[in-house]
Coordinates of C-alpha atoms and ligand atoms in Angstrom, one line a residue:
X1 CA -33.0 -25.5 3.4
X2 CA -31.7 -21.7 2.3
X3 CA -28.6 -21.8 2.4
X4 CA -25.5 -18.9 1.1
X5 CA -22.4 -19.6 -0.6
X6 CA -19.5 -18.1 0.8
X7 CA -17.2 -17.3 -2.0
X8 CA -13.5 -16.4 -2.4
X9 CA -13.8 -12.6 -2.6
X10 CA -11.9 -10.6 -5.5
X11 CA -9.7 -8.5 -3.0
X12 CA -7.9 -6.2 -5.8
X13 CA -8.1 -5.4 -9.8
X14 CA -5.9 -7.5 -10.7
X15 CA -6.1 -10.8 -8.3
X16 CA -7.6 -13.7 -9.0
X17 CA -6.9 -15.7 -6.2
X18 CA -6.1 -16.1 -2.8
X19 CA -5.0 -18.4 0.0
X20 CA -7.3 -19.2 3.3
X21 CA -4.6 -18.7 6.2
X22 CA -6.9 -19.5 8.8
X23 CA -10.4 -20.3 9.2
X24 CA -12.3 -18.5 12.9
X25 CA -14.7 -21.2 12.4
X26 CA -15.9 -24.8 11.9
X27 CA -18.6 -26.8 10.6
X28 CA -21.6 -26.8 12.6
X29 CA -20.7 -23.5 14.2
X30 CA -23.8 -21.2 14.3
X31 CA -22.4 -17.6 13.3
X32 CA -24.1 -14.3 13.1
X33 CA -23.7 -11.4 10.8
X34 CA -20.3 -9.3 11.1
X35 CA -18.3 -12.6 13.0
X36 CA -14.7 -13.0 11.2
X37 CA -15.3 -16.0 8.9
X38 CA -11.6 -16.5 7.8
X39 CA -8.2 -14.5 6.8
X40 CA -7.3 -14.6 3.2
X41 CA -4.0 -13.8 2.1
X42 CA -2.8 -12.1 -1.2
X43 CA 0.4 -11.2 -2.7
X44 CA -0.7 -7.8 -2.1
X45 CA -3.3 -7.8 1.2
X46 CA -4.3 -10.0 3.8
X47 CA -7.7 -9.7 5.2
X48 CA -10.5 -10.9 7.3
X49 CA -13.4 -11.9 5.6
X50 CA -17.1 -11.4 7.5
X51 CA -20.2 -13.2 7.5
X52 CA -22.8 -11.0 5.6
X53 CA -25.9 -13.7 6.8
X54 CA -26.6 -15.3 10.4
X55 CA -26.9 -18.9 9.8
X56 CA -25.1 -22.3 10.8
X57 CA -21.7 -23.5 9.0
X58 CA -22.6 -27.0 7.6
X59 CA -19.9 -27.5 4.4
X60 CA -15.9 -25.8 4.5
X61 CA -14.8 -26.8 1.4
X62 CA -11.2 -25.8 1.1
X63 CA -8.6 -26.5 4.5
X64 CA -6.1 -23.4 5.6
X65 CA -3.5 -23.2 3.4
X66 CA -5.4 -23.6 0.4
X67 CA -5.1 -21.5 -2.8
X68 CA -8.4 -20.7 -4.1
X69 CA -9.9 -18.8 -7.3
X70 CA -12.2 -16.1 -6.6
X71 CA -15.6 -17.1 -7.4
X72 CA -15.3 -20.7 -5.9
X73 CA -17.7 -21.7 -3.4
X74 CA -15.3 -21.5 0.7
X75 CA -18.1 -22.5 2.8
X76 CA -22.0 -23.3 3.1
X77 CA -23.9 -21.1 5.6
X78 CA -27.6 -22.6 6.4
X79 CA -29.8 -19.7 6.6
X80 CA -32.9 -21.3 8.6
X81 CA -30.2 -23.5 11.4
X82 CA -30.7 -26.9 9.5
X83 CA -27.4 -28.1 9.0
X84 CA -27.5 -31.2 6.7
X85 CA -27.3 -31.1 3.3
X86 CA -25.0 -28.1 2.2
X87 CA -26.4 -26.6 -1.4
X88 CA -23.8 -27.1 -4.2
X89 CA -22.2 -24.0 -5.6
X90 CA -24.4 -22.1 -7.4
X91 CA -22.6 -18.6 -7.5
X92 CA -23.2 -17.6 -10.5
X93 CA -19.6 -16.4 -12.3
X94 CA -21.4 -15.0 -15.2
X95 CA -23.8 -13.2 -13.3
X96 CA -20.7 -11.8 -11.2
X97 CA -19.4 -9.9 -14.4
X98 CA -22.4 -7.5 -14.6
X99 CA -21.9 -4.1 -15.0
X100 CA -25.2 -2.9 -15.5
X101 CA -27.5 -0.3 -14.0
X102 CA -30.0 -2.3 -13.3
X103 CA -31.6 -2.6 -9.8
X104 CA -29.4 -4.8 -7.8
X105 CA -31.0 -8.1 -7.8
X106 CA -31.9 -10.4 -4.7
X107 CA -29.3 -12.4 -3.0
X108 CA -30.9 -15.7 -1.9
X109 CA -29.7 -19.2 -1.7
X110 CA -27.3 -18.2 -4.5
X111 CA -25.9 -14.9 -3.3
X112 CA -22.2 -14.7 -2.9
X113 CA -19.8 -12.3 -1.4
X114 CA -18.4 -11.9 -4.6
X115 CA -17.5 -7.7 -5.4
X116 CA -17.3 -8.2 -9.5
X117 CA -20.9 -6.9 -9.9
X118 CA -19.3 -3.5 -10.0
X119 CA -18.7 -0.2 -12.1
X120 CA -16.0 0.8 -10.3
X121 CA -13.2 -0.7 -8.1
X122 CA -15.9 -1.1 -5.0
X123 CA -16.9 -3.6 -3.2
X124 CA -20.5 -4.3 -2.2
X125 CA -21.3 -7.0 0.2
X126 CA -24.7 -8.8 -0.6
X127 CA -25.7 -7.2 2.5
X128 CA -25.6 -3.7 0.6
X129 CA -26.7 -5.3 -2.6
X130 CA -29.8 -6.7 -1.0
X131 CA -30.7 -3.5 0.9
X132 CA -30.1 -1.7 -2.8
X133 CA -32.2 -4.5 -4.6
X134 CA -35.2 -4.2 -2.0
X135 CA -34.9 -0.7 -2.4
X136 CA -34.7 -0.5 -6.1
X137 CA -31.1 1.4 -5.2
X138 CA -29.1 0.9 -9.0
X139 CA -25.7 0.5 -9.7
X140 CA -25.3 4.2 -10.5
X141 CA -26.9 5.2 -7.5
X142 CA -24.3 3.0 -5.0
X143 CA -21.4 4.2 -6.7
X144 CA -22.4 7.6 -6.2
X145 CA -23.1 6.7 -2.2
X146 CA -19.5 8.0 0.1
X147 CA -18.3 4.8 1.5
X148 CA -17.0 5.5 5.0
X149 CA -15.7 1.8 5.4
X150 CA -12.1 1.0 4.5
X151 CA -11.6 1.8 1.1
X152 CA -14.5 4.0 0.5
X153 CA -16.2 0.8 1.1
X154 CA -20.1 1.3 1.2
X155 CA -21.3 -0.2 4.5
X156 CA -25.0 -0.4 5.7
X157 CA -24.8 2.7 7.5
X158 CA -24.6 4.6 4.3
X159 CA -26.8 3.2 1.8
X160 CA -29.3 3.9 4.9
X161 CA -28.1 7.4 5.2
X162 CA -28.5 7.7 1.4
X163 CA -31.9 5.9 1.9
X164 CA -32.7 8.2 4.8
X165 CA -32.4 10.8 1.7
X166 CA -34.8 9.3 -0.8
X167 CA -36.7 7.2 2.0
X168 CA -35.6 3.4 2.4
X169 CA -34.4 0.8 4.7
X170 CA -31.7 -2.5 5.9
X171 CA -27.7 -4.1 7.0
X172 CA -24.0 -4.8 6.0
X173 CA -20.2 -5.8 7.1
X174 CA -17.4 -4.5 7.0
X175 CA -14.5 -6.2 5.2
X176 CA -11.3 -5.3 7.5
X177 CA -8.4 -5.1 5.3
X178 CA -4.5 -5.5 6.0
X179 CA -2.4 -4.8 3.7
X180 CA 1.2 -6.2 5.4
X181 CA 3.0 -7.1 1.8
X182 CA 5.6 -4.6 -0.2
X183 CA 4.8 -3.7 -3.4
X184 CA 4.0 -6.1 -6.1
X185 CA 6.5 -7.2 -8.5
X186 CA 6.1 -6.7 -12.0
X187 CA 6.7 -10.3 -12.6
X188 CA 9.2 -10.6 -14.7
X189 CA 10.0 -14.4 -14.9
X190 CA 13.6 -15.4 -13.9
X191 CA 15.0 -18.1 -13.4
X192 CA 15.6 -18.9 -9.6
X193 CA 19.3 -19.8 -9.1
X194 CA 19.3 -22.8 -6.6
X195 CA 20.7 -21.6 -3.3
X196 CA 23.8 -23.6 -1.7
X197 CA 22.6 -26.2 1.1
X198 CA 23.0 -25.0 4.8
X199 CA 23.9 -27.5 7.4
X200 CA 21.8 -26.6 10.6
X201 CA 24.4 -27.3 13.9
X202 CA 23.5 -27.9 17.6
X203 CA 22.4 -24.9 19.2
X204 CA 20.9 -23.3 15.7
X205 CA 17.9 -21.9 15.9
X206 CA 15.7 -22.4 13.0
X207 CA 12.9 -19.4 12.5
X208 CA 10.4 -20.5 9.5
X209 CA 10.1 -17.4 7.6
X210 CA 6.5 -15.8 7.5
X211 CA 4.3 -15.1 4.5
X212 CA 5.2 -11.7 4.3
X213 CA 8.8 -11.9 4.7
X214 CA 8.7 -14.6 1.9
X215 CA 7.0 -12.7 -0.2
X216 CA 10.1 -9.6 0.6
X217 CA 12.7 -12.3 0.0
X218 CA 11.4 -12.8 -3.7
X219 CA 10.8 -9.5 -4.7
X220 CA 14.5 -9.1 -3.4
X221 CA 15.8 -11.8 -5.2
X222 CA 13.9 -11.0 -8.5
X223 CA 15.3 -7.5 -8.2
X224 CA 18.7 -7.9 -8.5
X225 CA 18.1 -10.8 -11.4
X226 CA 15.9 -8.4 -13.3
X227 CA 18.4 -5.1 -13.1
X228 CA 21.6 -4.4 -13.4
X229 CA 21.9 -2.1 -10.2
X230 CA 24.5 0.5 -9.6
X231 CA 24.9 3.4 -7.0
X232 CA 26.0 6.7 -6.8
X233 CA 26.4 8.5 -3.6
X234 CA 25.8 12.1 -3.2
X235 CA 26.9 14.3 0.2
X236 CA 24.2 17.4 0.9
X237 CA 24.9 20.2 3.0
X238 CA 20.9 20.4 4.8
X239 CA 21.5 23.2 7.4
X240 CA 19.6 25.4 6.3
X241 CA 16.2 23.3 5.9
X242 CA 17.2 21.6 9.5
X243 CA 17.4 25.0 11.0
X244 CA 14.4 25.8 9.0
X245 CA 12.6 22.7 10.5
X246 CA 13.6 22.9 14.0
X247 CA 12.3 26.3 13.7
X248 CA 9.2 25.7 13.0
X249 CA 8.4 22.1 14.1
X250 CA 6.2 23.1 16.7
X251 CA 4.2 25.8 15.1
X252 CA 3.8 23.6 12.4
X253 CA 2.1 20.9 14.1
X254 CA 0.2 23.3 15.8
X255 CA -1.3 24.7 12.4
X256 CA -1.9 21.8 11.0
X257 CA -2.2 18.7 13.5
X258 CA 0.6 16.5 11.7
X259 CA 4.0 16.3 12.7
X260 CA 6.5 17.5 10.2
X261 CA 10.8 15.6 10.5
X262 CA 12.6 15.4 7.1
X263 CA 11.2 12.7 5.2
X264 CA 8.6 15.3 3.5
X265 CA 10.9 17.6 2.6
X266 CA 13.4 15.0 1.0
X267 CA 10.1 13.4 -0.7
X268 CA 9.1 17.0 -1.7
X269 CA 12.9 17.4 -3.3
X270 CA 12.8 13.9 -5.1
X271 CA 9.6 15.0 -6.8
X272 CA 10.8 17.9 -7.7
X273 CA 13.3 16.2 -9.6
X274 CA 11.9 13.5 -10.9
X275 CA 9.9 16.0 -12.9
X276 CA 12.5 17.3 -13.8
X277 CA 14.4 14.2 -14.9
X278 CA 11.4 12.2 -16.1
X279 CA 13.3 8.9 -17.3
X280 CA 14.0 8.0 -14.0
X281 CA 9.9 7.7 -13.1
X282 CA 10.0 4.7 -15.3
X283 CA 9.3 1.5 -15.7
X284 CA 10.9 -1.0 -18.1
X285 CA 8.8 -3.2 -20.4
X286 CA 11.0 -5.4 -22.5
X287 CA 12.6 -3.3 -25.2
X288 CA 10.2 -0.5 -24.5
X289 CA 10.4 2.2 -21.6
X290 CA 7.5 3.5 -20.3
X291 CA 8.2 7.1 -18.7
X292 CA 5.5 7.2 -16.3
X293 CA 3.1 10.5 -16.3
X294 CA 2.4 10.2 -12.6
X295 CA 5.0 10.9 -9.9
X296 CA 4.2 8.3 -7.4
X297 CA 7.0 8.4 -4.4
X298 CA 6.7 5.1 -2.4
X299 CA 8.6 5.1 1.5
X300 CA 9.8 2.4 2.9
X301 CA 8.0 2.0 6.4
X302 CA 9.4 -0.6 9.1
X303 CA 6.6 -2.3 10.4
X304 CA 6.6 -3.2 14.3
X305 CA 6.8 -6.8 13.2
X306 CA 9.6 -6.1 11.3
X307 CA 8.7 -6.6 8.1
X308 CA 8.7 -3.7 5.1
X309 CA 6.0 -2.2 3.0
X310 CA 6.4 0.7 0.7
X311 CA 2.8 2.9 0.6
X312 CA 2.7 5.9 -2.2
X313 CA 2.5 9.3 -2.0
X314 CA 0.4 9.7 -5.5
X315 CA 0.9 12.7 -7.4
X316 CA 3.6 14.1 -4.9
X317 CA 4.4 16.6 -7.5
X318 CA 1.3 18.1 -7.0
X319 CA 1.1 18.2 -3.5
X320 CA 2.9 21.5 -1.2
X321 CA 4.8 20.3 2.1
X322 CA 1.8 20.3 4.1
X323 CA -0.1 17.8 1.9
X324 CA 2.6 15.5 1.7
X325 CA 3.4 15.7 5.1
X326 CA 0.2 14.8 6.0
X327 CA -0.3 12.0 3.5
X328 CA 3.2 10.6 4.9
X329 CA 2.0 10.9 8.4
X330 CA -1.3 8.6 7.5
X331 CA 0.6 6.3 5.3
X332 CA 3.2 5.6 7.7
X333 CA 0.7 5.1 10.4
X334 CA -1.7 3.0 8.4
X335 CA 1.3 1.1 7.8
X336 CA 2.7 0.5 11.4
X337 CA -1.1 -0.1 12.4
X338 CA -1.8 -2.6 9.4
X339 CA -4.5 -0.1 8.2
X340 CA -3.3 0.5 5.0
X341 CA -5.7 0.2 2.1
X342 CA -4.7 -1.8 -1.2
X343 CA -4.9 1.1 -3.1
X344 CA -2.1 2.9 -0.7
X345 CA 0.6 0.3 -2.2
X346 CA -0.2 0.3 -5.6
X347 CA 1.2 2.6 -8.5
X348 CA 4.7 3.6 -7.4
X349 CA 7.4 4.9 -9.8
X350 CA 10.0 5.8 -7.6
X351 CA 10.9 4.6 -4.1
X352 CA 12.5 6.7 -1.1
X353 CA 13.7 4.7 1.9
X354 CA 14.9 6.7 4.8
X355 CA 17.8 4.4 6.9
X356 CA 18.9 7.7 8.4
X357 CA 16.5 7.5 11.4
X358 CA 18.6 4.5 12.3
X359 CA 21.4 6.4 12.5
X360 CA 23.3 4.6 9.0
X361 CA 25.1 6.9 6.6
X362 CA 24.9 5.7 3.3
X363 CA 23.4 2.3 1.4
X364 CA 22.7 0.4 -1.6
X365 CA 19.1 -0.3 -1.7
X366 CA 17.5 -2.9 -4.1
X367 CA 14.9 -1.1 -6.8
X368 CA 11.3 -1.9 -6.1
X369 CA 10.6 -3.3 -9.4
X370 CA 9.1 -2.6 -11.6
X371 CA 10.8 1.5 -10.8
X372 CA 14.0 2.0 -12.1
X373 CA 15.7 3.8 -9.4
X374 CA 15.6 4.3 -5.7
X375 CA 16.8 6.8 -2.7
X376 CA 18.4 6.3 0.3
X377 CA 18.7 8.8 2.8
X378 CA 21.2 9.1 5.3
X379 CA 21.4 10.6 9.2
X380 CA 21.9 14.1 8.8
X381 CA 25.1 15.3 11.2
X382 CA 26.7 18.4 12.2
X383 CA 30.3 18.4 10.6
X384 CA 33.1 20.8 9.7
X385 CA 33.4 22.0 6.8
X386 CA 35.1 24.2 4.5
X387 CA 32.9 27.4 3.3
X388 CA 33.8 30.4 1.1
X389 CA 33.4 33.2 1.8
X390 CA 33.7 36.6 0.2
X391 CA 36.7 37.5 2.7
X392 CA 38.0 33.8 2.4
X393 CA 37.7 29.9 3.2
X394 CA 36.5 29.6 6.8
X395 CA 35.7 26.4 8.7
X396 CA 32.0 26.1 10.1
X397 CA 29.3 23.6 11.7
X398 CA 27.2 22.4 9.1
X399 CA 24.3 19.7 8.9
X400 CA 25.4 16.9 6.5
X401 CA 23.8 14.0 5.0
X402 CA 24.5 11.6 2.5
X403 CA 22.3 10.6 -0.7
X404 CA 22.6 6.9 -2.1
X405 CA 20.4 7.0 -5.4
X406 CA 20.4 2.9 -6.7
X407 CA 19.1 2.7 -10.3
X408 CA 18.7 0.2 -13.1
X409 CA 22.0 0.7 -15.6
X410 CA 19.8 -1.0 -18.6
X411 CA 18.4 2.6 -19.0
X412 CA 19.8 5.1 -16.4
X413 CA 23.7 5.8 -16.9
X414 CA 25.8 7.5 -14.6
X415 CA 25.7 10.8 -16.0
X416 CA 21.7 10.5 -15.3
X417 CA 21.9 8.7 -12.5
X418 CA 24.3 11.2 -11.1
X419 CA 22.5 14.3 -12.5
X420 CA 19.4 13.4 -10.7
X421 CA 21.1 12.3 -8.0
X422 CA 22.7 15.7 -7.3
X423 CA 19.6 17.5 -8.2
X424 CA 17.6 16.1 -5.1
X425 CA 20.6 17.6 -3.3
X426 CA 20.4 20.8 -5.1
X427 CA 16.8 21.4 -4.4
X428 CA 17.5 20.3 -0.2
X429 CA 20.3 22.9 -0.4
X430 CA 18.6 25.0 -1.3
X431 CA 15.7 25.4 0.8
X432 CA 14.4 28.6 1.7
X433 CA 15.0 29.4 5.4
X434 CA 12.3 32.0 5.4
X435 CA 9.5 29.7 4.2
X436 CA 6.5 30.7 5.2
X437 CA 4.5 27.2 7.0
Ligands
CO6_1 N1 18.5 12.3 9.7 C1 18.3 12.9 10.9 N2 17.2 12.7 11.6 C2 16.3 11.9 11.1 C3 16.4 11.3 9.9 C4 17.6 11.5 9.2 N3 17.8 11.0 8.0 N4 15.3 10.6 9.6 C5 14.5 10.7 10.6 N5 15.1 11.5 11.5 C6 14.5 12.0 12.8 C7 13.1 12.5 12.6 O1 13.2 13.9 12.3 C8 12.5 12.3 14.0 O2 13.1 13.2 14.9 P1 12.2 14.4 15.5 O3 11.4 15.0 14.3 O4 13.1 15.4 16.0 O5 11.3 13.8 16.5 C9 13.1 11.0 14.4 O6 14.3 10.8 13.6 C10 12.2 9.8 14.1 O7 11.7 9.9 12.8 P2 10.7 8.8 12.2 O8 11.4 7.7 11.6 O9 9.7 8.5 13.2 O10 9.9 9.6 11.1 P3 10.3 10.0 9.6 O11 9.2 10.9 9.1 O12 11.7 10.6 9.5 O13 10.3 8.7 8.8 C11 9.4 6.6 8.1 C12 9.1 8.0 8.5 C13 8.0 6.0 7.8 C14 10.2 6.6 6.8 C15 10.1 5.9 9.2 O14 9.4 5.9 10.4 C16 10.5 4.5 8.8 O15 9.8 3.6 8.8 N6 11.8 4.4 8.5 C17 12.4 3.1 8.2 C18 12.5 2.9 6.8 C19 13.2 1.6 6.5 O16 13.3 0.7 7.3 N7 13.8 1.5 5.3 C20 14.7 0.4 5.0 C21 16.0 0.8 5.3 S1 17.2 -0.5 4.9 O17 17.0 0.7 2.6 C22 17.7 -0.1 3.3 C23 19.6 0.2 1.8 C24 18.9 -0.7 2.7 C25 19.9 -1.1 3.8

């Protein structure tokens, strides 16, 4: 009987394992190509895993709920519809560690849907590494193919357009990924204080927390054990970059198909800063700190199902309003629409979380470890205050806001803390009102 192994797929560099949360299908179910085999969860991604063969399920090895290496044998798929005997694992590990440029070579009774054999980050389903190993396609080759699938992920329909190119043929899945957990911890082990006991009344309602809200609770907890946090609160007089905003929200949009509110010019301000004040994008290791060379601005983003996750703006430094507006625009969306790709959560070293949309003036937010310092922003408000003027003090409308800047006191003092702190403001004061979008 051929048969294919269905292995626990390597879902991110540095994961080597994952947990089946629920299985779409059972033994002796006959599936075709593409069907959603099961959803494996991460402490960074979930997703939902796809057949690459048609064929029958005769072996599940591991029940929902299980936490599983990658590489280990999930389930038997019979290729020809004879469903006794399921073929022991035979995945080869070793093999899955190649890196060569070698032709790509056959998937048969042993194939997996193992990613490792790999030059890059990539995944290719043995779908794709079939089609490039009838087609003498090499590792080189597929890396250099543009993956439209999530990711960059190569899918069948563009190793055939590349084949198209150089005259070839074949077929592939697409591995749908959600990523719907906050950034990962660093890891720093701590030990777990034991929580008081809570007596549960009549009339309580108790709610099981989810996966995901579990996993926030943690990184929470192992937060506050790992830094000392303090905050310092900052008050920024915005009037001119909300006039300037209001201005020229509409023509904005119109030139460049993204909405613009204040989030990217705070994030702009913050990376302007933080290159400016480059201990604070750090991270600490130990006795050592690492001052990051990337500015990587993470935003907190409220998911519909109420949960959090904080995707990265990489290199905001780099980037002019537009490009981070529209970076924060698909971020954010990704986000809400569980779109996100792994690589959208990864490699923060600072963290902006904006409460002010919910109408809350200032905070204390928890670092997202392993950063050293995080903003909140507040609502922005008209409010009277005192200006001077050249003939004297005079009491005006202004737009006000406050800045909350939490950060890790094992290496950021006040006088830092502060001096970055009223630096972001500095920069938001003093935006140009005659910027040209
Ligand atoms: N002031 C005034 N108006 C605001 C502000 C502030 N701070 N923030 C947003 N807005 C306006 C914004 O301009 C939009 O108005 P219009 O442009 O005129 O249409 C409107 O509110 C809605 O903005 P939206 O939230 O949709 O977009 P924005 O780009 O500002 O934010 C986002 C994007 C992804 C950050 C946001 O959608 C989001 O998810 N915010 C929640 C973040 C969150 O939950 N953080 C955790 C808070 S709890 O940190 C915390 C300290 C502890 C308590």
């Amino acid at each position: 009987m051929a048969s294919f192994n269905i292995v626990m797929p390597k879902l991110g560099e540095s994961i080597q394992e994952g947990t089946i949360t629920k299985w779409f299908v059972k033994e002796g179910d006959t599936i075709e190509e593409d069907d959603m085999l099961f959803e494996v969860a991460t402490d960074k991604v979930d997703s939902e895993i796809p057949s690459p063969v048609d064929g029958v399920i005769t072996k599940i090895n591991y029940p929902e709920d299980s936490l599983v290496a990658v590489g280990e044998v999930l389930a038997v798929v019979s290729l020809d519809g004879e469903v006794e005997a399921p073929v022991a694992d035979t995945a080869s590990k070793d093999e899955a560690a190649k890196t060569d440029d070698t032709p790509v070579k056959a998937e048969t009774a042993d194939s997996s849907v193992d990613d490792s054999r790999k030059l890059s980050n990539r995944f290719y389903s043995p779908l794709v590494k079939t089609i490039a190993k009838e087609e003498n396609v090499s590792l080189n080759e597929l890396e250099s193919i543009e993956g439209s699938g999530v990711g960059g992920r190569v899918q069948k329909k563009d190793i055939m357009a590349y084949l198209d190119n150089r005259g070839g043929s074949s077929a592939q899945p697409e591995q749908k990924q959600v990523v719907s957990a906050p950034a990962a911890p660093a890891a720093p082990v701590v030990e777990k204080k034991a929580a008081p006991p809570v007596s549960v009344g009549a009339g309580d309602t108790v709610v099981e927390m989810d996966r995901i809200r579990k996993l926030i609770a943690d990184h929470m907890v192992m937060s506050k054990q790992v830094s000392p946090h303090v905050t310092s609160v900052v008050e920024a007089d915005v009037t001119e970059l909300v006039i300037w905003r209001n201005k020229n929200k509409d023509a904005f949009q119109k030139k460049y198909g993204d909405k613009i509110t204040f989030m990217p010019i705070f994030t702009e301000a913050v990376a302007a800063a933080l290159a400016e004040f480059p201990m604070v994008n750090s991270s600490v290791n130990g006795d050592k700190i690492i001052m990051k060379k990337d500015i990587n601005v993470g935003i907190a983003v409220a998911k519909p199902d109420g949960n959090l996750i904080v995707p990265v703006i990489k290199n905001a430094e780099q980037r002019n309003l537009v490009g981070i507006t529209k970076e924060l625009n698909r971020l954010a969306d990704a986000a809400r629409n569980n779109k996100l790709d792994p690589s959208d959560i990864q490699g923060g070293t600072f963290t902006v979380t904006n409460f002010g949309s919910f109408g809350n003036i200032i905070g204390t937010p928890i670092i997202n470890q392993p950063q050293v310092a995080i903003l909140a922003t507040g609502i922005i408000e008209k409010k009277p205050a005192v200006l001077e003027t050249p003939s004297g003090d005079v009491i005006a409308i202004r737009h006000k806001m406050y800045l909350s800047l939490s950060y890790d006191h094992r290496i950021i003092d006040g006088a830092l803390g502060g001096a970055f702190l009223r630096r972001i403001a500095d920069h938001l004061e003093q935006f140009d009102i005659n910027r040209a979008i």
